[in-house]
Tab-separated table of C-alpha atoms in Angstrom:
chain	number	residue	atom	x	y	z
A	25	MET	CA	37.384	153.434	49.627
A	26	ASP	CA	37.139	154.842	53.146
A	27	ILE	CA	40.442	156.714	53.321
A	28	ALA	CA	40.063	157.459	57.038
A	29	SER	CA	39.948	153.749	57.912
A	30	VAL	CA	42.998	152.943	55.783
A	31	VAL	CA	45.025	155.881	57.113
A	32	GLY	CA	44.030	155.072	60.686
A	33	ILE	CA	45.129	151.436	60.436
A	34	LEU	CA	48.416	152.314	58.737
A	35	ALA	CA	49.122	155.112	61.217
A	36	ALA	CA	48.424	152.917	64.249
A	37	PHE	CA	50.667	150.072	63.121
A	38	GLY	CA	53.249	152.513	61.781
A	39	LEU	CA	53.560	154.322	65.113
A	40	ILE	CA	53.896	151.019	66.975
A	41	LEU	CA	56.577	149.874	64.533
A	42	VAL	CA	58.508	153.150	64.812
A	43	ALA	CA	58.355	152.998	68.606
A	44	ILE	CA	59.846	149.494	68.515
A	45	LEU	CA	62.594	150.408	66.069
A	46	ILE	CA	63.753	153.598	67.806
A	47	ALA	CA	63.700	152.167	71.335
A	48	PRO	CA	67.288	151.562	72.571
A	49	GLY	CA	68.276	147.908	72.528
A	50	SER	CA	65.036	146.660	70.983
A	51	SER	CA	64.635	144.528	67.866
A	52	LEU	CA	61.591	143.760	65.750
A	53	THR	CA	62.125	140.000	65.978
A	54	ALA	CA	61.748	140.176	69.767
A	55	PHE	CA	58.121	141.250	69.246
A	56	ILE	CA	57.212	138.331	66.999
A	57	ASP	CA	55.938	135.170	68.653
A	58	VAL	CA	53.734	132.758	66.707
A	59	PRO	CA	52.272	130.884	69.730
A	60	SER	CA	51.157	134.209	71.214
A	61	ILE	CA	49.442	135.164	67.965
A	62	LEU	CA	47.662	131.814	67.885
A	63	VAL	CA	46.436	132.169	71.467
A	64	VAL	CA	45.081	135.701	70.965
A	65	CYS	CA	43.600	135.488	67.457
A	66	GLY	CA	42.621	131.841	67.576
A	67	GLY	CA	41.210	132.094	71.090
A	68	ALA	CA	39.142	135.198	70.361
A	69	LEU	CA	37.800	133.633	67.164
A	70	ALA	CA	36.924	130.400	68.983
A	71	ALA	CA	35.114	132.341	71.714
A	72	CYS	CA	33.075	134.186	69.080
A	73	LEU	CA	32.157	130.869	67.470
A	74	ILE	CA	30.723	129.860	70.830
A	75	ALA	CA	28.925	133.176	71.287
A	76	PHE	CA	27.423	133.542	67.793
A	77	PRO	CA	25.881	131.256	65.159
A	78	LEU	CA	28.115	130.120	62.305
A	79	LYS	CA	26.193	132.284	59.827
A	80	SER	CA	27.165	135.440	61.711
A	81	MET	CA	30.819	134.421	61.771
A	82	LEU	CA	30.863	133.616	58.053
A	83	GLY	CA	29.515	137.101	57.365
A	84	MET	CA	32.342	138.715	59.331
A	85	PRO	CA	34.670	139.268	56.305
A	86	MET	CA	31.915	141.168	54.504
A	87	THR	CA	31.273	143.240	57.631
A	88	ILE	CA	34.966	144.180	57.873
A	89	LYS	CA	34.955	145.002	54.153
A	90	VAL	CA	32.294	147.660	54.811
A	91	VAL	CA	34.724	149.435	57.166
A	92	PHE	CA	37.078	150.031	54.226
A	93	LEU	CA	34.650	150.134	51.298
A	94	ASN	CA	31.552	152.226	51.889
A	95	LYS	CA	29.718	155.112	50.307
A	96	ALA	CA	28.661	158.050	52.451
A	97	THR	CA	25.034	159.078	52.079
A	98	ASP	CA	24.636	162.395	50.246
A	99	TYR	CA	21.741	163.821	52.245
A	100	ALA	CA	21.576	167.009	50.177
A	101	ALA	CA	21.208	165.035	46.940
A	102	LEU	CA	18.647	162.776	48.602
A	103	ILE	CA	16.518	165.737	49.653
A	104	LYS	CA	16.763	167.289	46.183
A	105	GLN	CA	15.538	164.026	44.663
A	106	ILE	CA	12.586	163.815	47.058
A	107	VAL	CA	11.649	167.463	46.379
A	108	SER	CA	11.799	166.777	42.642
A	109	LEU	CA	9.432	163.843	43.096
A	110	ALA	CA	7.142	166.029	45.209
A	111	GLU	CA	7.025	168.635	42.411
A	112	THR	CA	6.037	165.947	39.908
A	113	ALA	CA	3.316	164.616	42.205
A	114	ARG	CA	1.931	168.097	42.864
A	115	ARG	CA	1.953	169.037	39.188
A	116	ASP	CA	0.789	165.782	37.562
A	117	GLY	CA	-0.604	163.716	40.451
A	118	LEU	CA	0.704	160.718	42.386
A	119	LEU	CA	0.214	158.342	39.465
A	120	ALA	CA	2.783	160.311	37.459
A	121	LEU	CA	5.471	159.144	39.907
A	122	GLU	CA	5.236	155.643	38.438
A	123	ASN	CA	6.957	156.917	35.301
A	124	ARG	CA	9.897	158.185	37.391
A	125	ILE	CA	10.532	155.003	39.371
A	126	GLY	CA	12.905	153.755	36.677
A	127	GLU	CA	15.297	156.677	37.243
A	128	ILE	CA	15.610	156.012	40.999
A	129	ASP	CA	18.422	153.770	42.273
A	130	ASN	CA	17.419	153.795	45.948
A	131	SER	CA	15.306	150.707	46.630
A	132	PHE	CA	13.843	152.218	49.811
A	133	ILE	CA	12.475	155.221	47.906
A	134	ILE	CA	11.073	152.890	45.257
A	135	THR	CA	9.281	150.841	47.919
A	136	GLY	CA	7.613	153.912	49.382
A	137	LEU	CA	6.696	155.452	46.043
A	138	GLN	CA	5.235	152.226	44.704
A	139	MET	CA	2.967	151.906	47.720
A	140	ALA	CA	1.910	155.555	47.438
A	141	VAL	CA	1.136	155.152	43.723
A	142	ASP	CA	-0.862	151.989	44.453
A	143	GLY	CA	-3.045	153.912	46.879
A	144	THR	CA	-1.876	152.212	50.063
A	145	ARG	CA	-3.105	153.844	53.268
A	146	PRO	CA	-0.615	156.375	54.759
A	147	ASP	CA	-0.435	154.548	58.089
A	148	ALA	CA	0.288	151.258	56.294
A	149	ILE	CA	3.028	152.869	54.195
A	150	GLU	CA	4.754	154.309	57.249
A	151	ASP	CA	4.381	151.090	59.211
A	152	ILE	CA	5.928	148.977	56.424
A	153	MET	CA	8.787	151.394	55.838
A	154	ARG	CA	9.599	151.711	59.539
A	155	THR	CA	9.491	147.944	59.899
A	156	GLU	CA	12.062	147.663	57.116
A	157	MET	CA	14.139	150.371	58.788
A	158	ASP	CA	14.051	148.426	62.068
A	159	ALA	CA	15.077	145.253	60.226
A	160	VAL	CA	18.105	147.042	58.733
A	161	ALA	CA	19.070	148.362	62.171
A	162	THR	CA	18.804	144.851	63.630
A	163	ARG	CA	21.027	143.341	60.930
A	164	HIS	CA	23.613	146.059	61.446
A	165	ARG	CA	23.501	145.604	65.211
A	166	ASP	CA	24.066	141.852	64.882
A	167	ALA	CA	27.032	142.384	62.545
A	168	LYS	CA	28.503	145.014	64.870
A	169	ALA	CA	28.124	142.682	67.869
A	170	VAL	CA	30.656	140.223	66.411
A	171	SER	CA	33.289	142.952	66.096
A	172	ASP	CA	32.441	144.174	69.600
A	173	GLN	CA	33.000	140.753	71.100
A	174	MET	CA	36.234	140.146	69.192
A	175	GLY	CA	37.453	143.418	70.689
A	176	ARG	CA	36.510	142.213	74.175
A	177	PHE	CA	37.782	138.645	73.856
A	178	ALA	CA	41.217	139.517	72.405
A	179	PRO	CA	42.598	141.212	75.574
A	180	ALA	CA	41.178	138.402	77.712
A	181	TYR	CA	43.004	135.782	75.653
A	182	GLY	CA	46.094	137.977	75.758
A	183	MET	CA	45.977	137.692	79.535
A	184	ILE	CA	45.375	133.940	79.299
A	185	GLY	CA	48.427	133.623	77.067
A	186	THR	CA	50.504	135.652	79.516
A	187	LEU	CA	49.445	133.397	82.375
A	188	LEU	CA	50.305	130.315	80.334
A	189	GLY	CA	53.724	131.776	79.543
A	190	LEU	CA	54.374	132.609	83.197
A	191	ILE	CA	53.382	129.121	84.294
A	192	ILE	CA	55.719	127.553	81.735
A	193	MET	CA	58.536	129.930	82.698
A	194	LEU	CA	58.132	129.370	86.445
A	195	GLY	CA	57.999	125.631	85.899
A	196	ASN	CA	61.448	125.763	84.359
A	197	MET	CA	63.597	127.780	86.800
A	198	SER	CA	66.722	125.675	86.360
A	199	ASP	CA	68.202	128.360	84.090
A	200	PRO	CA	67.844	131.787	85.786
A	201	SER	CA	69.318	133.524	82.735
A	202	SER	CA	66.258	132.580	80.684
A	203	ILE	CA	63.775	134.223	83.059
A	204	GLY	CA	64.031	137.654	81.427
A	205	SER	CA	63.438	136.391	77.896
A	206	GLY	CA	60.703	134.084	79.115
A	207	MET	CA	58.913	136.964	80.826
A	208	ALA	CA	59.140	139.056	77.652
A	209	VAL	CA	57.561	136.298	75.554
A	210	ALA	CA	54.829	135.807	78.142
A	211	LEU	CA	53.937	139.489	78.034
A	212	LEU	CA	53.709	139.484	74.234
A	213	THR	CA	50.252	137.906	74.306
A	214	THR	CA	48.958	140.788	76.424
A	215	LEU	CA	50.448	143.196	73.878
A	216	TYR	CA	48.900	141.317	70.962
A	217	GLY	CA	45.527	141.255	72.685
A	218	ALA	CA	45.616	145.012	73.278
A	219	ILE	CA	46.642	145.716	69.679
A	220	VAL	CA	44.042	143.417	68.112
A	221	SER	CA	41.345	144.934	70.304
A	222	ASN	CA	42.204	148.639	70.210
A	223	VAL	CA	43.683	148.961	66.731
A	224	LEU	CA	41.342	146.630	64.861
A	225	PHE	CA	38.062	145.331	66.228
A	226	LEU	CA	36.879	148.052	68.610
A	227	PRO	CA	37.567	150.799	66.021
A	228	PHE	CA	35.867	148.588	63.405
A	229	SER	CA	32.837	148.389	65.682
A	230	GLU	CA	32.709	152.145	66.147
A	231	LYS	CA	32.936	152.737	62.379
A	232	LEU	CA	30.123	150.224	61.774
A	233	GLY	CA	27.994	152.037	64.350
A	234	PHE	CA	28.683	155.378	62.659
A	235	LEU	CA	27.791	154.002	59.215
A	236	ASN	CA	24.616	152.495	60.648
A	237	LYS	CA	23.530	155.893	62.015
A	238	GLN	CA	24.209	157.489	58.640
A	239	GLU	CA	22.118	154.932	56.765
A	240	LEU	CA	19.246	155.103	59.259
A	241	LEU	CA	19.205	158.908	59.020
A	242	GLY	CA	18.924	158.619	55.251
A	243	MET	CA	16.027	156.176	55.654
A	244	GLU	CA	14.308	158.525	58.116
A	245	ILE	CA	14.578	161.373	55.602
A	246	ILE	CA	13.052	159.135	52.937
A	247	ILE	CA	10.147	158.091	55.165
A	248	ARG	CA	9.348	161.696	56.074
A	249	GLY	CA	9.598	162.685	52.416
A	250	ILE	CA	7.388	159.879	51.096
A	251	MET	CA	4.724	160.559	53.722
A	252	ALA	CA	4.744	164.275	52.857
A	253	ILE	CA	4.449	163.517	49.130
A	254	GLN	CA	1.609	161.094	49.785
A	255	SER	CA	-0.274	163.721	51.786
A	256	GLY	CA	0.147	166.285	48.977
A	257	GLU	CA	2.265	168.834	50.833
A	258	ASN	CA	3.892	171.735	49.014
A	259	PRO	CA	7.389	170.765	47.708
A	260	ARG	CA	8.925	173.858	49.327
A	261	VAL	CA	7.456	172.888	52.683
A	262	ILE	CA	8.765	169.353	52.240
A	263	GLU	CA	12.232	170.712	51.493
A	264	GLN	CA	12.213	172.876	54.612
A	265	LYS	CA	11.104	169.921	56.751
A	266	LEU	CA	13.816	167.635	55.432
A	267	ARG	CA	16.531	170.292	55.664
A	268	THR	CA	16.146	170.254	59.443
A	269	PHE	CA	18.045	166.935	59.416
A	270	LEU	CA	21.094	168.641	57.900
A	271	PRO	CA	23.826	170.579	59.723
A	272	PRO	CA	23.910	174.353	59.045
A	273	ALA	CA	27.001	174.097	56.844
A	274	VAL	CA	25.276	171.678	54.453
A	275	ARG	CA	22.147	173.864	54.370
A	276	ALA	CA	24.275	176.893	53.495
A	277	LYS	CA	25.944	174.936	50.694
A	278	MET	CA	22.546	173.915	49.303
A	279	ASP	CA	21.417	177.574	49.361
A	280	ALA	CA	24.594	178.635	47.549
A	281	GLU	CA	23.998	176.073	44.812
A	282	LYS	CA	20.507	177.396	44.064
């Protein structure tokens, strides 16, 4: 569970709710309007259906799930594992790594090791692994694009809903006392659009981008490690190379654990 995402969502909606409740003369029911919700959410969803293939839209729930349920990459543990594999290769040869594949749960490491054990050319190994890395980045970018567009379309449909409300209100001016309430309802769609965009989908998009960078960094570390193992470099040299990807605080922690 990504606690930051959960706390952020609850805090955002909680602050909005508190602001409504403590404002003089305001009531929660005045901020609830079903037609406005339909215009903003339904309109933004319909626009995304036009902009993206159905397959991308059907994958949207799983994409949002990643925002709340994800596992941060432990780069220090990843480097330790690669160094351990390098020590085995240096001591017993590359073929000995085949016996250790069963203890590895990272499919990307397994792919690289298997090719190295099979005697694949170094340039071919790197090319295949970087192609897979690019494919992962492309899939993540496509998933993130849906959230990006929902965040852009929601305010636009909020404005459309406001314009619709104003047109309806101005078309019925026989009762001047209803103008104030009519204006308030018309403005609700703009509010809903801003909330849906800035509390939900744009933050979702930023979190997906952050998670993508984390995963790609882990894959880059693996590629560098596999190539170093394949070329027979000293495990200590490999460790020093891979540690350059880590912030100083993490390096200091790794040194303290030795």
